[in-house]
Each structure stands twice: as structure tokens, then as C-alpha cells.
Coordinates of N, CA and C and ligand atoms in Angstrom, one line a residue:
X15 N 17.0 36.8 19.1 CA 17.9 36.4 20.2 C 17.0 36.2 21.4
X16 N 17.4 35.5 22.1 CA 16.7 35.2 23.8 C 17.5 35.4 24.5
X17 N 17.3 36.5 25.5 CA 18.3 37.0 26.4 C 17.6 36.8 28.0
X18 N 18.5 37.0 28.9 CA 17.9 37.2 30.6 C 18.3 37.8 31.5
X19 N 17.7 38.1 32.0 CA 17.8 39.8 33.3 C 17.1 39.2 34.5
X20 N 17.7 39.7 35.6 CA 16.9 39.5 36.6 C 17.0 40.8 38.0
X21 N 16.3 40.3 38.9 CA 16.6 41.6 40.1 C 16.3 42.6 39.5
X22 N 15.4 43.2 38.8 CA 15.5 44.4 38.3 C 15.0 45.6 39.5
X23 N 13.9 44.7 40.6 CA 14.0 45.5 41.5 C 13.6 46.8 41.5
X24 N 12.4 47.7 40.7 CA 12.0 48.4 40.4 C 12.6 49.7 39.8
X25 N 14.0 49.2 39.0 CA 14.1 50.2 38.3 C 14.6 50.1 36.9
X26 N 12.8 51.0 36.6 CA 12.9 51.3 35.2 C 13.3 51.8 34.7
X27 N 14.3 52.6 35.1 CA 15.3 53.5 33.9 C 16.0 52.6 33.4
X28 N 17.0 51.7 34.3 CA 17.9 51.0 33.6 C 17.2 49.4 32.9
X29 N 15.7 49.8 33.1 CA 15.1 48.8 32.1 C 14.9 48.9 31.3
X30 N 14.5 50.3 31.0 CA 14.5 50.2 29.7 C 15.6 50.6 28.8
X31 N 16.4 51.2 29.4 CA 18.0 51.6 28.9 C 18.3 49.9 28.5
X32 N 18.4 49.3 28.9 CA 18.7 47.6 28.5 C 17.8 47.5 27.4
X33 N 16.3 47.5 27.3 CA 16.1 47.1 26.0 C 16.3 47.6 25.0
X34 N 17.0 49.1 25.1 CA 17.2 49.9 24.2 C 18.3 49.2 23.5
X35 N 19.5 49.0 24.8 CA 20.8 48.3 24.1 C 21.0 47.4 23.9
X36 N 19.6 46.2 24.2 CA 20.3 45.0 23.5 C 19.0 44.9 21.8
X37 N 18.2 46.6 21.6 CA 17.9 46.2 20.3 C 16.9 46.0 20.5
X38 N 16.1 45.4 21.7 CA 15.0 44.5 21.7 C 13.8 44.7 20.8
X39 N 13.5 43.3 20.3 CA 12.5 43.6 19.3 C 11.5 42.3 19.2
X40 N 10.4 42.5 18.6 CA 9.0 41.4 18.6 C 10.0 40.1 18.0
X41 N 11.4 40.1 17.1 CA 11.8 39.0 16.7 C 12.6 38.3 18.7
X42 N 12.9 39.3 19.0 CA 13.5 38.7 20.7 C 12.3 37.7 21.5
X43 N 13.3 37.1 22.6 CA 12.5 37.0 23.8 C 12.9 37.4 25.0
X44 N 12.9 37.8 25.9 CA 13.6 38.1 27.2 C 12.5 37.2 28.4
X45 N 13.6 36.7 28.9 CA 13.3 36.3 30.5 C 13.8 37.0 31.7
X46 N 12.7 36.9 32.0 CA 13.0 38.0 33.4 C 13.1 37.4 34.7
X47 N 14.2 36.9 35.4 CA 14.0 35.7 36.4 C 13.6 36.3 37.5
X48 N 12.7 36.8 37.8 CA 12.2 37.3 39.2 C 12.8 38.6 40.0
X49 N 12.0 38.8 41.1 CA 12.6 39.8 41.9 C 12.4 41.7 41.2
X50 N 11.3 41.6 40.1 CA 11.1 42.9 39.7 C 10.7 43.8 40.4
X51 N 10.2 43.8 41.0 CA 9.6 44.6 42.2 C 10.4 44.8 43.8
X52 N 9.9 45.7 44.2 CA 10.7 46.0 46.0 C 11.6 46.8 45.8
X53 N 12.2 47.9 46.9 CA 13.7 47.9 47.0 C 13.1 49.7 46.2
X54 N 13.6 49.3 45.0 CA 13.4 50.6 44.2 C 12.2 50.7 43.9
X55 N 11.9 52.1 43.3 CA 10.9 53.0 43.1 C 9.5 52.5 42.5
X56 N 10.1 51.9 41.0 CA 8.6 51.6 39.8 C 8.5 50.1 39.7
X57 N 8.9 49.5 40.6 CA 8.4 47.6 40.2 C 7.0 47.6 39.8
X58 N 5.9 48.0 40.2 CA 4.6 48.0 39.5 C 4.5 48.6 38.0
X59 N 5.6 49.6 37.8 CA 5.6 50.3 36.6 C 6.4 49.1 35.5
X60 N 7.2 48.9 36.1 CA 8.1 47.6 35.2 C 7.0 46.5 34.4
X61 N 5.9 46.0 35.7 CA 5.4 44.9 35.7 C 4.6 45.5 34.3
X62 N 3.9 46.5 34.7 CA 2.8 46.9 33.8 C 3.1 46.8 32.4
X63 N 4.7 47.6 31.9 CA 5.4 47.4 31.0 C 5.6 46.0 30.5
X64 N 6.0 45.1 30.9 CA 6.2 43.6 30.9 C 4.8 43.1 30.6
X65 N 3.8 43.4 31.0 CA 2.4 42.6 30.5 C 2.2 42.9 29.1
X66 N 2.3 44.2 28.8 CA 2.0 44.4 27.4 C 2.5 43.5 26.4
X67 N 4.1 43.1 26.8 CA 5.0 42.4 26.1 C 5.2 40.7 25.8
X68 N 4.3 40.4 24.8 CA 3.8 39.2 24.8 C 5.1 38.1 24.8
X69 N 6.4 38.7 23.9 CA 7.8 38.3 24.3 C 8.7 38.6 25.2
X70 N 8.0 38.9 26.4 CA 8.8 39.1 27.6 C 8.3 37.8 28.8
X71 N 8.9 36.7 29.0 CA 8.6 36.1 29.8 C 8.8 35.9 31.3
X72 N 7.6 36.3 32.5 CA 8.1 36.3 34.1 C 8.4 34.9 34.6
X73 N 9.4 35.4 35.3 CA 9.1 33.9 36.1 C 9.6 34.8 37.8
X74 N 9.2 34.3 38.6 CA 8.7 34.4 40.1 C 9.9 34.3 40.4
X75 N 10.1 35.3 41.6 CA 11.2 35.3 42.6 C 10.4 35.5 44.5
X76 N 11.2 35.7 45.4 CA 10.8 35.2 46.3 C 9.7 37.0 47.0
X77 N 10.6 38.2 46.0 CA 9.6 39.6 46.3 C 8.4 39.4 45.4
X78 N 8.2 38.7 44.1 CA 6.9 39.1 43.6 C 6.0 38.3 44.3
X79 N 6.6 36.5 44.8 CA 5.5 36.1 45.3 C 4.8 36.1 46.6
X80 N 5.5 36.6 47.0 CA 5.0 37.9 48.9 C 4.4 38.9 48.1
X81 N 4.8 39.8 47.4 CA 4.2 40.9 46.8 C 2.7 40.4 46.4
X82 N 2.6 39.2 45.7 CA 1.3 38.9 45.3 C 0.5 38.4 46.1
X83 N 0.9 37.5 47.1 CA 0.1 37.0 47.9 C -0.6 38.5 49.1
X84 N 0.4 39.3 49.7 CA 0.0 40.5 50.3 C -1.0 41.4 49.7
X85 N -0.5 41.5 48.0 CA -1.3 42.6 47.5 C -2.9 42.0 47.4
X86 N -2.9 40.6 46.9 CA -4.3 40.3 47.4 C -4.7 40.6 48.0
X87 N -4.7 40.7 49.3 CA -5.3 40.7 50.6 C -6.2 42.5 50.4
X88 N -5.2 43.3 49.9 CA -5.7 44.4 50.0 C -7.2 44.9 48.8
X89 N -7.1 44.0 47.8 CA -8.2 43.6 46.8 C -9.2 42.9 47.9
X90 N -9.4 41.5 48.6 CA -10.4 40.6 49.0 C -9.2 40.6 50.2
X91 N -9.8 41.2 51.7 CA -8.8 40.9 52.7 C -9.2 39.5 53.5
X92 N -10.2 38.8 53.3 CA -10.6 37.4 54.0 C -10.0 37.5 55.3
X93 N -9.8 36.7 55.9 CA -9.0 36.5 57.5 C -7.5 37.3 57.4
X94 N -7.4 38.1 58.3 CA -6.0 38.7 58.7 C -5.5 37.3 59.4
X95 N -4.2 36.7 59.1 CA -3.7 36.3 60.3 C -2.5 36.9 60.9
X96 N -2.1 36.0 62.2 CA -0.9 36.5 62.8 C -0.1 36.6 61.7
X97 N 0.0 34.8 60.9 CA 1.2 35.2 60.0 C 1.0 36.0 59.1
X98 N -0.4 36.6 58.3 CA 0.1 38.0 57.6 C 0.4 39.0 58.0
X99 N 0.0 39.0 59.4 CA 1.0 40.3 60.0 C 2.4 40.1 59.7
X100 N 2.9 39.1 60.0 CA 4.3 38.7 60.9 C 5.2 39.0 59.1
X101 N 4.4 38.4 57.6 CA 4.5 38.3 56.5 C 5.0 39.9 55.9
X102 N 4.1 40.6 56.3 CA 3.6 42.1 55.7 C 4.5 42.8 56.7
X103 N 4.8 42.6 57.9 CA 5.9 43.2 58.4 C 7.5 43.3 57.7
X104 N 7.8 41.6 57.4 CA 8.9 41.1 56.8 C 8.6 42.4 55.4
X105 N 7.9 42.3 54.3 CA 8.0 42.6 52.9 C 8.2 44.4 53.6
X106 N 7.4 45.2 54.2 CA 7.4 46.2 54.4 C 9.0 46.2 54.8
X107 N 9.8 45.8 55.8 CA 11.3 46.1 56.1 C 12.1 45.4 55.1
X108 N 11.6 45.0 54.0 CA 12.1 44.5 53.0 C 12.3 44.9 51.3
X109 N 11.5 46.1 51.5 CA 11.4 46.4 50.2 C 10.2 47.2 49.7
X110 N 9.2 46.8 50.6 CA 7.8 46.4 50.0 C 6.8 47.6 49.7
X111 N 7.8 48.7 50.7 CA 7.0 50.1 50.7 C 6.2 50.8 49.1
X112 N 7.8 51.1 48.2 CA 7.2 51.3 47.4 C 6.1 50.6 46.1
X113 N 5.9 49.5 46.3 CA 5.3 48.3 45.6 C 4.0 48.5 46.1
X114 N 3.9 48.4 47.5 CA 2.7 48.6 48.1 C 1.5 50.3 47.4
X115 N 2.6 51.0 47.9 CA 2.3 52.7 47.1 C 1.3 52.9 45.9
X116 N 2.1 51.8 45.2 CA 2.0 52.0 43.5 C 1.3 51.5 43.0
X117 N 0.8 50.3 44.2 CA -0.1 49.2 43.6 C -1.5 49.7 44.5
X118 N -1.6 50.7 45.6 CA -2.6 50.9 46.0 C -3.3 52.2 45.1
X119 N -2.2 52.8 44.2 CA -2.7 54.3 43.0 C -3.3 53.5 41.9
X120 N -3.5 51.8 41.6 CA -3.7 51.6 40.4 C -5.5 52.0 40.4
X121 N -6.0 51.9 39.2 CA -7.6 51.6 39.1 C -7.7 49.9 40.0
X122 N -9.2 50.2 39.9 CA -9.7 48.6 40.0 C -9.4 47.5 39.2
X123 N -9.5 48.1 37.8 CA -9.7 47.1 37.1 C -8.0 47.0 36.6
X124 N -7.0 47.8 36.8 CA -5.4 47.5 36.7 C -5.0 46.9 37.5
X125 N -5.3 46.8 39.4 CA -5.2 46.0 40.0 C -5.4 44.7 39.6
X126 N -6.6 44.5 39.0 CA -7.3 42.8 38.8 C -6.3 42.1 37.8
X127 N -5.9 43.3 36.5 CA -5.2 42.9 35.9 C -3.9 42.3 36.4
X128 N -2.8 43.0 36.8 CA -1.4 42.8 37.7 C -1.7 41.9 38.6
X129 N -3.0 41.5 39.3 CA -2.7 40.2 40.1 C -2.7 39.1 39.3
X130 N -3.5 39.2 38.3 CA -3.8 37.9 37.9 C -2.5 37.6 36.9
X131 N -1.9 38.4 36.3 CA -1.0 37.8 36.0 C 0.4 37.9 36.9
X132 N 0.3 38.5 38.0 CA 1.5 38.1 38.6 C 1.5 36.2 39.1
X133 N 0.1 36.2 39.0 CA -0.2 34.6 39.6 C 0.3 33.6 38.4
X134 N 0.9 34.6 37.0 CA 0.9 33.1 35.6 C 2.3 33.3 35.8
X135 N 3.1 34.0 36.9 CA 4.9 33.9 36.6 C 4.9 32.4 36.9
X136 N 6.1 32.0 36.2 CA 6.6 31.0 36.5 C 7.8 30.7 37.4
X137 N 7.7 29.3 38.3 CA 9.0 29.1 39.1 C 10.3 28.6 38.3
X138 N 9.8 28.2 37.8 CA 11.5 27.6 36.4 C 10.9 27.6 34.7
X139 N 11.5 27.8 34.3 CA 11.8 27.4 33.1 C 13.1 26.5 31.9
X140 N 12.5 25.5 31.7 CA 13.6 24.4 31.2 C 13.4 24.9 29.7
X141 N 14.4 25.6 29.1 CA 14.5 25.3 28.0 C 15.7 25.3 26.9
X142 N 15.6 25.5 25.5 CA 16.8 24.9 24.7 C 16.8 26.4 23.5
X143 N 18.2 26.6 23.4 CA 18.4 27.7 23.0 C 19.7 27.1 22.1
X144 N 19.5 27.6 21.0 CA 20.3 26.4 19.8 C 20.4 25.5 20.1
X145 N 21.4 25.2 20.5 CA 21.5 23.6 21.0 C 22.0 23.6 22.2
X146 N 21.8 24.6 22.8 CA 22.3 24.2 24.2 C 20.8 24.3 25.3
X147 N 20.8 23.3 26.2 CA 19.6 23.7 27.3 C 20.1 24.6 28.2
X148 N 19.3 25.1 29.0 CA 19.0 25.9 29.9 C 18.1 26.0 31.2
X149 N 18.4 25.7 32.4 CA 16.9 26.0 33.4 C 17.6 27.6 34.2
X150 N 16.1 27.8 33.7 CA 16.1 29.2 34.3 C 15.2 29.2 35.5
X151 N 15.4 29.9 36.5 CA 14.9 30.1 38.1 C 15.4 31.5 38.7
X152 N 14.2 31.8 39.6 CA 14.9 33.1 40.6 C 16.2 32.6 41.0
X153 N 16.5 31.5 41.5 CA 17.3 30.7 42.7 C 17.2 28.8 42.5
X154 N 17.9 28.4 42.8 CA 17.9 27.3 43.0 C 18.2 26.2 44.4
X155 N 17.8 25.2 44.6 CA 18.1 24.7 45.7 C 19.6 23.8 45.9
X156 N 19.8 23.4 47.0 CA 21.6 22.4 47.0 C 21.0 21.3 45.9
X157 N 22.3 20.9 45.7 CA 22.5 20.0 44.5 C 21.5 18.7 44.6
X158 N 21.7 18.4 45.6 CA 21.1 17.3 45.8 C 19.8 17.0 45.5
X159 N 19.2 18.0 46.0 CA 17.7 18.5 46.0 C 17.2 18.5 44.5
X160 N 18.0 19.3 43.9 CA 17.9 19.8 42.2 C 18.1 18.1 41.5
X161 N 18.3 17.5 42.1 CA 18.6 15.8 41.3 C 17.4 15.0 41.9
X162 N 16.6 15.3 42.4 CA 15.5 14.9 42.5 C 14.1 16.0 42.4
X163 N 14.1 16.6 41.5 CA 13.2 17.5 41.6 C 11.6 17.3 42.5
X164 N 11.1 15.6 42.3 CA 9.8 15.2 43.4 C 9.9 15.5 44.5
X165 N 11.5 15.6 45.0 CA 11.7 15.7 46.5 C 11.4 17.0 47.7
X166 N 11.5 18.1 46.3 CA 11.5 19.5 47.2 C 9.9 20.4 46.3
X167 N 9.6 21.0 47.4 CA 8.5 22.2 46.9 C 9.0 23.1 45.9
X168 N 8.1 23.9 45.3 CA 8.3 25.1 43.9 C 9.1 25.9 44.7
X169 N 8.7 26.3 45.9 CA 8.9 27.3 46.8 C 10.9 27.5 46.8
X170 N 11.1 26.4 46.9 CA 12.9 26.3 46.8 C 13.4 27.2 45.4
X171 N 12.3 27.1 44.2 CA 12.9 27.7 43.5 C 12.8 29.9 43.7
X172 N 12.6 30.2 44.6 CA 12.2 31.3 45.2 C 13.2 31.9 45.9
X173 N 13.6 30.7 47.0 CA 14.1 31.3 48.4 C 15.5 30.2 48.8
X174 N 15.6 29.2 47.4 CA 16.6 28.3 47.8 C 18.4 28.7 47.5
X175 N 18.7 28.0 48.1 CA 20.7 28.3 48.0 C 21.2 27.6 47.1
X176 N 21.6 28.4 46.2 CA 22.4 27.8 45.3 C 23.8 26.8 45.5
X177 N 24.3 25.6 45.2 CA 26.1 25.8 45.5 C 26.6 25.8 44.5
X178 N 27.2 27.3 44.3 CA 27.7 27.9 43.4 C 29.6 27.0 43.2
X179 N 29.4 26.3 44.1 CA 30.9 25.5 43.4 C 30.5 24.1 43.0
X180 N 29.3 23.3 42.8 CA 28.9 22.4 42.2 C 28.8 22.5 40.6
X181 N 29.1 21.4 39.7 CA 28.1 21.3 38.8 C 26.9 20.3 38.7
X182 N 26.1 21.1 39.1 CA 24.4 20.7 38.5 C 24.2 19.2 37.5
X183 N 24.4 20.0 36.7 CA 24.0 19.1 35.2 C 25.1 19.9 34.2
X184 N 25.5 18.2 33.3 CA 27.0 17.9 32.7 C 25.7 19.0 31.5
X185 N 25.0 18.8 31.3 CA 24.3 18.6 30.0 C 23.3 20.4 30.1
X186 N 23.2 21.2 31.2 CA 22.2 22.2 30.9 C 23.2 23.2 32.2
X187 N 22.5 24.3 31.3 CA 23.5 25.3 32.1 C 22.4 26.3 32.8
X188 N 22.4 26.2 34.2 CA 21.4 26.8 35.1 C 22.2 28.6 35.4
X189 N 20.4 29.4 35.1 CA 20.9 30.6 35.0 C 19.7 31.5 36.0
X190 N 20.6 31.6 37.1 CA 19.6 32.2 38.2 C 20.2 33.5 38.6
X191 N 19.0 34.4 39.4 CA 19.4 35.9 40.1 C 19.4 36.0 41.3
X192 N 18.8 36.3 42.5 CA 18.4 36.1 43.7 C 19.9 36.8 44.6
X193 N 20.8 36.5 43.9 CA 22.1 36.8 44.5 C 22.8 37.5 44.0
X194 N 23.8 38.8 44.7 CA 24.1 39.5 44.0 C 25.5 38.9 43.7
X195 N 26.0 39.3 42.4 CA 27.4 38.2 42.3 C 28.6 38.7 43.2
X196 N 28.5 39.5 43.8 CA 29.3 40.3 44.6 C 29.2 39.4 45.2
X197 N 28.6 38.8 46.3 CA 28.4 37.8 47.3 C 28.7 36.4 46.9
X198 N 28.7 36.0 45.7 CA 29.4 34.9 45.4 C 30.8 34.9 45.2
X199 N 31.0 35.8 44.5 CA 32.9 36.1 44.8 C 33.1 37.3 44.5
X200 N 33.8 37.8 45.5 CA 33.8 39.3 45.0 C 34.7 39.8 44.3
X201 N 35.3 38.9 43.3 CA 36.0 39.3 41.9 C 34.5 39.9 40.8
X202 N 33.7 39.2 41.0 CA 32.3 39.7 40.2 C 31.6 40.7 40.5
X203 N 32.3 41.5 41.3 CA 31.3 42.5 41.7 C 30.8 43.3 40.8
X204 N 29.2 43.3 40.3 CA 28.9 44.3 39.6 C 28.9 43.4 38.1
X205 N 29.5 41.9 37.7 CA 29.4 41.6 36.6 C 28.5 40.5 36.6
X206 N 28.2 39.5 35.8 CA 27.9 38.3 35.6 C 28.5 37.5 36.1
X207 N 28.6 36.5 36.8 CA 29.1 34.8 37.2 C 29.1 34.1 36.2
X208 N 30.0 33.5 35.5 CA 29.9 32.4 34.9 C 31.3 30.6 35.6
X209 N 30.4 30.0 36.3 CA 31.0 28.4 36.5 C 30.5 27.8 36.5
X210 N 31.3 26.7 36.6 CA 30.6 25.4 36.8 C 29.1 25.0 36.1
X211 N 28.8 25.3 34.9 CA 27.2 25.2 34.2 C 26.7 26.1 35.0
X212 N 26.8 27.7 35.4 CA 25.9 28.0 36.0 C 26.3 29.6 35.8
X213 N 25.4 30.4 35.5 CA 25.4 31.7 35.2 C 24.4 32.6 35.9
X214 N 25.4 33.2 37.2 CA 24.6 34.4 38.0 C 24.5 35.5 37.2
X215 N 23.1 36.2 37.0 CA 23.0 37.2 36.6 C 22.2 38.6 37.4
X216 N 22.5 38.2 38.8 CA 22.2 39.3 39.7 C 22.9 40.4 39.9
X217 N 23.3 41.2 39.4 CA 24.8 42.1 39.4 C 24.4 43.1 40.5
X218 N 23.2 43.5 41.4 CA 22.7 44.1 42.4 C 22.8 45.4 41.5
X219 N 21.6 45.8 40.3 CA 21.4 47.3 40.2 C 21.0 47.9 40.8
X220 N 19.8 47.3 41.8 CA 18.8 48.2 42.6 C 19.8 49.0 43.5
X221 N 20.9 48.1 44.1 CA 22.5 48.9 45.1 C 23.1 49.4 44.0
X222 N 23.0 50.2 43.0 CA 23.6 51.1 42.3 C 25.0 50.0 41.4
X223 N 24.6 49.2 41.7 CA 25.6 48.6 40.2 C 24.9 48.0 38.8
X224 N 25.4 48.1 37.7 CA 25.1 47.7 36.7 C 23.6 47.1 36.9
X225 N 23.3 47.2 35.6 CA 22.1 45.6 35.4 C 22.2 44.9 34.3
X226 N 22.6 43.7 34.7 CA 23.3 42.9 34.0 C 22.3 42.0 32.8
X227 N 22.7 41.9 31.9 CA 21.9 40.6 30.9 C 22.4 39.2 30.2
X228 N 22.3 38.9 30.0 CA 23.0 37.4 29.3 C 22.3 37.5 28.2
X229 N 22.9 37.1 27.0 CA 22.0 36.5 25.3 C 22.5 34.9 25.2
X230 N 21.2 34.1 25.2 CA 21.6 33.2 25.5 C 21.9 32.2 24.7
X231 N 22.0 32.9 22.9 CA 22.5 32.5 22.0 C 23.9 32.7 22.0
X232 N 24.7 33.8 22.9 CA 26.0 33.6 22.0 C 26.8 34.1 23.8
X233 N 25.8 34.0 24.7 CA 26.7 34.4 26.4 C 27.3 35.7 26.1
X234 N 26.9 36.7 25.1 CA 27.4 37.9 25.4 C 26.3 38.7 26.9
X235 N 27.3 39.5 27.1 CA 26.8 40.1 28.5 C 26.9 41.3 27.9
X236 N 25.6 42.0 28.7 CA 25.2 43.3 28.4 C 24.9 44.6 29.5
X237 N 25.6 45.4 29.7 CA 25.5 45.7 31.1 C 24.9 48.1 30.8
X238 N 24.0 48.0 31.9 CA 23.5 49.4 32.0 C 23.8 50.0 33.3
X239 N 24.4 51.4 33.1 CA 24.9 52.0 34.6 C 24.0 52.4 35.1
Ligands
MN318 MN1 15.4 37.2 45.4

């Protein structure tokens, strides 16, 4: 089965409580749409977990790739600028404390490893799961923008707005985190979004609600307290 989680936001317990319950196994794959890190306690512990896992695939949200670009700095610090102050200010009142902590206890050579592959997440992934397609993203950009993909930077797929009352595409069902569903209507508080071809799976665990997962064989939802 191929399932997807996102926002996990540094906590491992209910990560791995999820793989427990949906079985997970070398026959799965799990996508992990960004945002594993910040906020709560073990995002570096998550990540570490996740690299072992040759069927667990990252893709980038808008904390790992501040996370990575900052945590460089503390490996090879080249030029400080204003804006990494102005940067490292934002991620620290944003989350960044414990991330920073965790990733400054690693070895050398565990550092080298966690950057380099935080640098192979991906910003989207398009793909097809029986017969149905799928693009997966931290976030996505307005509609418009998403119908011309040449037109906008990767970066949109990070930090862009979804419009959660469009449909996208007749033909693929976009399944992004970035947002907690609470904030998109707060009939979902705490659950999965599903409209219009488009499936929020931010349920905001790191704020003490559920963590949500989708299987994207059969849209069952899988949830951990
Ligand atoms: Mn985000």
C-alpha cells in the first residue's frame, strides 16, 4: 500500500505509533509531505529514522528547507548576512529551537549525512497509484499558477496558498499538508480534508491533535492521538 503523512513536526511517538498502525512494511511506501521538523521535540530524530527507510519517501516543506539551509551554515558558515540573521531569527521564533539542539549533538560525520540528504527532499511528486494520479506537495500555489507550472518557482511549492474551494485538475487529486485542516473549515478539525480533487492531510499533531494519514490505494484515513 502507499500511504501519506505530513507535518509531523518532530513527534516521534505518534510516528511511530502510525507505522505501527497502518502495518508498515518493506512491501509499503510512505510519503512524507514536509514539515518534519520544528515546533516539537525529535524532528532530527524522525529524519534519522526516515533515512534508514529506503521506502519512505521526503519531500520538502517550507521548516525543512530553512532548517537546511541554516543548519549548513553551522557545518561551513561562509558569509553571515543580514538576511541570515533576519532568516535564523524567523526559524528560531518559529520552531527552530529544538531542531537546532539536536542537530548541533549530532557527530560530524551524522551531520554530513542529514544534510545531504535533507538537500535530495523533493518539492512535488506526480504520481499514479492504481489508476488514479496524484501530486503530492508540502503546499501548493492559486490555481492559476498550478496551470502553468513554467510560470512560478519550486519555492511556491513550500510556502504557497492553496484555493481550497477550486478544482485543480478534473484528472489528479492533489494531496498537500502545510495547513492545519482546522483552518480550512473548522468542521475538520483534527481530521483529514477531502474536496474538490484535493486532500488536506495536516490535522496539526504537533498542537496536540491527531496525526493524520491517507492510503492512497483505497482513501482510508488513519489517525494517532
Ligand atoms: Mn509548512
Amino acid at each position: 500500500m502507499t500511504y501519506a503523512v505530513s507535518d509531523i513536526h518532530g513527534c516521534y511517538d505518534k510516528y511511530t505509533r502510525l507505522l505501527e498502525k497502518i502495518n508498515f512494511s518493506d512491501e509499503d511506501t510512505l510519503y512524507v509531505l514536509g514539515d518534519t521538523v520544528d515546533r516539537g521535540p525529535d524532528g532530527i530524530k524522525i529524519l534519522l529514522d526516515m533515512f534508514e527507510r529506503k521506502n519512505v519517501i521526503p519531500l520538502r516543506g517550507n521548516h525543512d528547507h530553512l532548517a537546511l539551509k541554516l543548519l549548513r551554515l553551522t557545518v561551513d558558515p561562509g558569509t553571515v548576512s543580514d538576511d541570515i540573521l533576519e532568516l535564523s531569527k524567523m526559524w528560531f521564533t518559529d520552531g527552530g529551537t529544538p531542531t537546532y539542539k539536536a542537530f548541533k549533538a549530532l557527530t560530524k560525520p551524522e551531520k554530513k549525512k542529514l544534510l545531504s540528504y535533507m538537500g535530495t527532499f523533493f518539492f512535488f511528486q506526480d504520481i499514479e497509484v492504481g489508476s488514479q494520479r496524484f501530486f503530492l506537495s508540502h503546499t501548493v500555489p492559486e490555481m492559476a499558477k498550478m496551470q502553468d507550472m513554467e510560470s512560478f518557482s519550486l519555492l511556491e511549492f513550500v510556502v504557497g496558498e492553496p484555493e481550497y474551494d477550486k478544482v485543480y485538475f478534473e484528472d489528479r487529486i492533489i494531496v498537500t499538508g502545510h495547513t492545519p485542516t482546522a483552518l480550512i473549515d473548522e468542521e475538520y478539525d483534527g481530521r483529514i480534508y477531502k474536496a474538490n480533487n484535493h486532500i488536506a492531510i495536516d490535522c496539526g499533531a504537533v498542537f496536540g491533535s491527531p496525526l493524520g494519514c491517507i492510503c492512497l490505494d483505497t482513501l482510508e484515513e488513519f489517525y494517532v492521538e
